[in-house]
Amino acid sequence: MRAGGRVGAAVAVPLFRLGGHVLVALFAYVVAGFAGGALAFGHWGWTGVCAVAGA
């Protein structure tokens, strides 16, 4: 369930490299990571969140 985080990273890195969009890139990455954690919590509880964080 880490796909959300990977998609966010894939979007955030190019935005970061464009320059002037640092906040947008960081926001996209954080939101994607949070969404992945929330999805894991919904399916597997804290064990799922820990698994996503450790991956």
PDB file of C-alpha atoms in Angstrom:
ATOM      1  CA  MET A   1       0.000   0.000   0.000  1.00  0.00           C
ATOM      2  CA  ARG A   2       3.005   2.279  -0.353  1.00  0.00           C
ATOM      3  CA  ALA A   3       2.026   3.225  -3.901  1.00  0.00           C
ATOM      4  CA  GLY A   4       0.593   6.552  -2.720  1.00  0.00           C
ATOM      5  CA  GLY A   5       3.948   7.549  -1.292  1.00  0.00           C
ATOM      6  CA  ARG A   6       5.795   6.488  -4.418  1.00  0.00           C
ATOM      7  CA  VAL A   7       3.423   8.414  -6.655  1.00  0.00           C
ATOM      8  CA  GLY A   8       3.862  11.471  -4.467  1.00  0.00           C
ATOM      9  CA  ALA A   9       7.627  11.174  -4.658  1.00  0.00           C
ATOM     10  CA  ALA A  10       7.436  10.758  -8.433  1.00  0.00           C
ATOM     11  CA  VAL A  11       5.416  13.976  -8.641  1.00  0.00           C
ATOM     12  CA  ALA A  12       7.324  15.917  -5.984  1.00  0.00           C
ATOM     13  CA  VAL A  13      10.857  15.390  -7.304  1.00  0.00           C
ATOM     14  CA  PRO A  14      10.258  16.889 -10.779  1.00  0.00           C
ATOM     15  CA  LEU A  15       8.382  19.823  -9.220  1.00  0.00           C
ATOM     16  CA  PHE A  16      11.252  20.403  -6.827  1.00  0.00           C
ATOM     17  CA  ARG A  17      13.760  20.443  -9.687  1.00  0.00           C
ATOM     18  CA  LEU A  18      11.754  23.041 -11.594  1.00  0.00           C
ATOM     19  CA  GLY A  19      12.647  25.581  -8.905  1.00  0.00           C
ATOM     20  CA  GLY A  20      10.283  27.981  -7.210  1.00  0.00           C
ATOM     21  CA  HIS A  21       7.854  25.192  -6.417  1.00  0.00           C
ATOM     22  CA  VAL A  22       9.489  23.793  -3.301  1.00  0.00           C
ATOM     23  CA  LEU A  23       6.385  24.150  -1.131  1.00  0.00           C
ATOM     24  CA  VAL A  24       4.157  22.536  -3.753  1.00  0.00           C
ATOM     25  CA  ALA A  25       6.567  19.613  -4.073  1.00  0.00           C
ATOM     26  CA  LEU A  26       6.858  19.102  -0.323  1.00  0.00           C
ATOM     27  CA  PHE A  27       3.096  19.391   0.116  1.00  0.00           C
ATOM     28  CA  ALA A  28       2.458  16.760  -2.584  1.00  0.00           C
ATOM     29  CA  TYR A  29       4.967  14.396  -0.982  1.00  0.00           C
ATOM     30  CA  VAL A  30       3.559  14.820   2.539  1.00  0.00           C
ATOM     31  CA  VAL A  31      -0.050  14.394   1.388  1.00  0.00           C
ATOM     32  CA  ALA A  32       0.815  11.241  -0.562  1.00  0.00           C
ATOM     33  CA  GLY A  33       2.677   9.811   2.438  1.00  0.00           C
ATOM     34  CA  PHE A  34      -0.222  10.625   4.752  1.00  0.00           C
ATOM     35  CA  ALA A  35      -2.710   9.040   2.353  1.00  0.00           C
ATOM     36  CA  GLY A  36      -0.613   5.861   2.243  1.00  0.00           C
ATOM     37  CA  GLY A  37      -0.458   5.725   6.039  1.00  0.00           C
ATOM     38  CA  ALA A  38      -4.189   6.359   6.381  1.00  0.00           C
ATOM     39  CA  LEU A  39      -4.964   3.620   3.879  1.00  0.00           C
ATOM     40  CA  ALA A  40      -2.719   1.178   5.741  1.00  0.00           C
ATOM     41  CA  PHE A  41      -4.344   2.121   9.065  1.00  0.00           C
ATOM     42  CA  GLY A  42      -7.800   1.577   7.588  1.00  0.00           C
ATOM     43  CA  HIS A  43      -6.886  -1.928   6.431  1.00  0.00           C
ATOM     44  CA  TRP A  44      -4.434  -3.202   9.050  1.00  0.00           C
ATOM     45  CA  GLY A  45      -4.450  -0.759  11.995  1.00  0.00           C
ATOM     46  CA  TRP A  46      -1.184   0.386  13.572  1.00  0.00           C
ATOM     47  CA  THR A  47       0.636  -2.708  12.296  1.00  0.00           C
ATOM     48  CA  GLY A  48      -0.058  -1.582   8.738  1.00  0.00           C
ATOM     49  CA  VAL A  49       1.100   1.967   9.479  1.00  0.00           C
ATOM     50  CA  CYS A  50       4.358   0.640  10.941  1.00  0.00           C
ATOM     51  CA  ALA A  51       4.845  -1.599   7.891  1.00  0.00           C
ATOM     52  CA  VAL A  52       4.355   1.362   5.524  1.00  0.00           C
ATOM     53  CA  ALA A  53       6.707   3.536   7.569  1.00  0.00           C
ATOM     54  CA  GLY A  54       9.341   0.801   7.614  1.00  0.00           C
ATOM     55  CA  ALA A  55       9.166   0.123   3.871  1.00  0.00           C
TER      56      ALA A  55
END
